[in-house]
mmCIF file of C-alpha atoms in Angstrom:
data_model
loop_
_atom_site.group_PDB
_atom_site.id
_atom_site.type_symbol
_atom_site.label_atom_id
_atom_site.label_comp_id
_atom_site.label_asym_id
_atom_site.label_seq_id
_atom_site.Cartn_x
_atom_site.Cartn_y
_atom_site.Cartn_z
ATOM 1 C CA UNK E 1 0.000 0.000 0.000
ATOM 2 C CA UNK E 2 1.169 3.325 -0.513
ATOM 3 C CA UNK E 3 0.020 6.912 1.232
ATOM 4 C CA UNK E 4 -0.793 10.284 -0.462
ATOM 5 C CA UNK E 5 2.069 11.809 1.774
ATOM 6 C CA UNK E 6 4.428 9.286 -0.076
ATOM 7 C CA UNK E 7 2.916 10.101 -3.797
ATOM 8 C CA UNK E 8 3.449 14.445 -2.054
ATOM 9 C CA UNK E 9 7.206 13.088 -1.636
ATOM 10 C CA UNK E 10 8.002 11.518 -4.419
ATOM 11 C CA UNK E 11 7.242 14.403 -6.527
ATOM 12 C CA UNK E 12 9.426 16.688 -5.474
ATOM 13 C CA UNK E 13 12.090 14.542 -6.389
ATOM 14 C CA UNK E 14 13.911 14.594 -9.732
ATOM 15 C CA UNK E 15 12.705 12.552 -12.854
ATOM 16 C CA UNK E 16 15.502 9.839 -11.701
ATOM 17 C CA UNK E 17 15.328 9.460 -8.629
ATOM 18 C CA UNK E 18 11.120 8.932 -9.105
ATOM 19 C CA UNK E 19 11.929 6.508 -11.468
ATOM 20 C CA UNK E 20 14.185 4.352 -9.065
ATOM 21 C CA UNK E 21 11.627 4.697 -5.996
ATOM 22 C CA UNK E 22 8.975 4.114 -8.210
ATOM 23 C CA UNK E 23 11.037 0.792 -9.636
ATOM 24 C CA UNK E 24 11.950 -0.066 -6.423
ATOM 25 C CA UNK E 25 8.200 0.213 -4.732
ATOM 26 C CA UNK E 26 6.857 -1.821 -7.615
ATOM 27 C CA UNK E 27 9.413 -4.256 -6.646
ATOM 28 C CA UNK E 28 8.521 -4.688 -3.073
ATOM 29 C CA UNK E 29 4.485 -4.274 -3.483
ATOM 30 C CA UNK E 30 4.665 -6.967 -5.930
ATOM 31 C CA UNK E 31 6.523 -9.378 -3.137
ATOM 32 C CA UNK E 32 7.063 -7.778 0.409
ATOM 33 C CA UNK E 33 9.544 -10.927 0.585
ATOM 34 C CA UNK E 34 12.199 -8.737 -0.685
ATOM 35 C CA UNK E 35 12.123 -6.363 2.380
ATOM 36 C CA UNK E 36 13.994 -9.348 3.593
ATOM 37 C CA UNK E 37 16.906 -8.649 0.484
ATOM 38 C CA UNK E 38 20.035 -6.854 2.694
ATOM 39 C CA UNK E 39 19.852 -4.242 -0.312
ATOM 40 C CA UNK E 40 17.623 -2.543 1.311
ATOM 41 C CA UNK E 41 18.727 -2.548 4.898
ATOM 42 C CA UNK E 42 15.448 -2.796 6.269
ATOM 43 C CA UNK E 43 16.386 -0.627 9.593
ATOM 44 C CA UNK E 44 13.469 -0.203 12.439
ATOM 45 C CA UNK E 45 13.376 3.325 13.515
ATOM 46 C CA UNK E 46 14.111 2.731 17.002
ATOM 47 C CA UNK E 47 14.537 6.400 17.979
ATOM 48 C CA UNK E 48 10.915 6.849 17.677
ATOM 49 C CA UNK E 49 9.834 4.255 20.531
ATOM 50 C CA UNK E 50 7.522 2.793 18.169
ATOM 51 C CA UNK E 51 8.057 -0.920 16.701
ATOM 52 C CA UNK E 52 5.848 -0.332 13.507
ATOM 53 C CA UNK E 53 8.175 2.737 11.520
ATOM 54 C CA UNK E 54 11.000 0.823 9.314
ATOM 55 C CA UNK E 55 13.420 2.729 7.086
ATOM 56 C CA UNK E 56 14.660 1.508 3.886
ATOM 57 C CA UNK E 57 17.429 1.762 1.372
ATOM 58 C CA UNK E 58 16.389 3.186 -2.191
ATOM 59 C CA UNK E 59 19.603 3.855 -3.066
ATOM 60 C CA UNK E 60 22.907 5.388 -1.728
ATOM 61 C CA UNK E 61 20.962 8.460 -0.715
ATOM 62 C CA UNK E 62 17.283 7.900 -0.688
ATOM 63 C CA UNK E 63 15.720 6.383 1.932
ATOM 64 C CA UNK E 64 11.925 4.981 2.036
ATOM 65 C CA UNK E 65 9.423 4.924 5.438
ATOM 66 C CA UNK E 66 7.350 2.164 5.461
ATOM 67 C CA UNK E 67 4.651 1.315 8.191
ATOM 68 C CA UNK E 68 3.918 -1.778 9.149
ATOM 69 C CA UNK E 69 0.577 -2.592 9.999
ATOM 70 C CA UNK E 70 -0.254 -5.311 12.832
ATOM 71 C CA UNK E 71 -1.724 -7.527 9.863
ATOM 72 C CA UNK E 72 1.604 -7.644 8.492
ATOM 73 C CA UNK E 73 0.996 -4.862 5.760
ATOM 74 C CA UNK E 74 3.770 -2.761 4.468
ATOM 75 C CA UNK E 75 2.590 0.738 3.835
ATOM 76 C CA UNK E 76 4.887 3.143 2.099
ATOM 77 C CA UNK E 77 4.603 6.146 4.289
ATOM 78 C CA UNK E 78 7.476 8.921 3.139
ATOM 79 C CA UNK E 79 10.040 8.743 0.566
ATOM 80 C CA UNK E 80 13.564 11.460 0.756
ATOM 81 C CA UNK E 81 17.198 12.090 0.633
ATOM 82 C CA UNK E 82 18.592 9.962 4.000
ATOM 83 C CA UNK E 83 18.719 12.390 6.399
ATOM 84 C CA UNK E 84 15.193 14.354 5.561
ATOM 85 C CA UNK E 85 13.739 11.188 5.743
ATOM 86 C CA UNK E 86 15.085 10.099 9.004
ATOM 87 C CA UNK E 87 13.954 13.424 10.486
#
């Protein structure tokens, strides 16, 4: 699943980088097994007390928030350059 906010964030990147994040979210809606690829360094945000934010790696630089929902679902939350996305 993806959220507006992450649609909001993805546009304000450049044509590229839209096309890799939107490669890359095809990718893992089509089989959440890959979260489990070490590619993507799926990283739990652990700073934020909460056990359902996860970060992961779009590229060198871009880094993806996903939610996870208590049924399992991913969601795709926010999408940025690493550190605006960590903040």
């Amino acid at each position: 699943m993806i959220a507006s906010q992450f649609l909001s964030a993805l546009e304000r990147l450049n044509p590229e980088e839209q096309r890799l994040v939107a490669a890359e979210t095809f990718r893992i809606v089509s089989d959440p097994n890959r979260l489990r690829d070490p590619g993507y360094r799926l990283e739990r945000l652990e700073r934020l007390k909460r056990k359902d934010l996860w970060s992961i790696r779009i590229s060198r630089d871009l880094r993806a928030i996903l939610y996870q929902h208590p049924d399992g679902t991913w969601i795709f939350l926010y999408v940025g350059h690493h550190d605006e996305a960590l903040d």
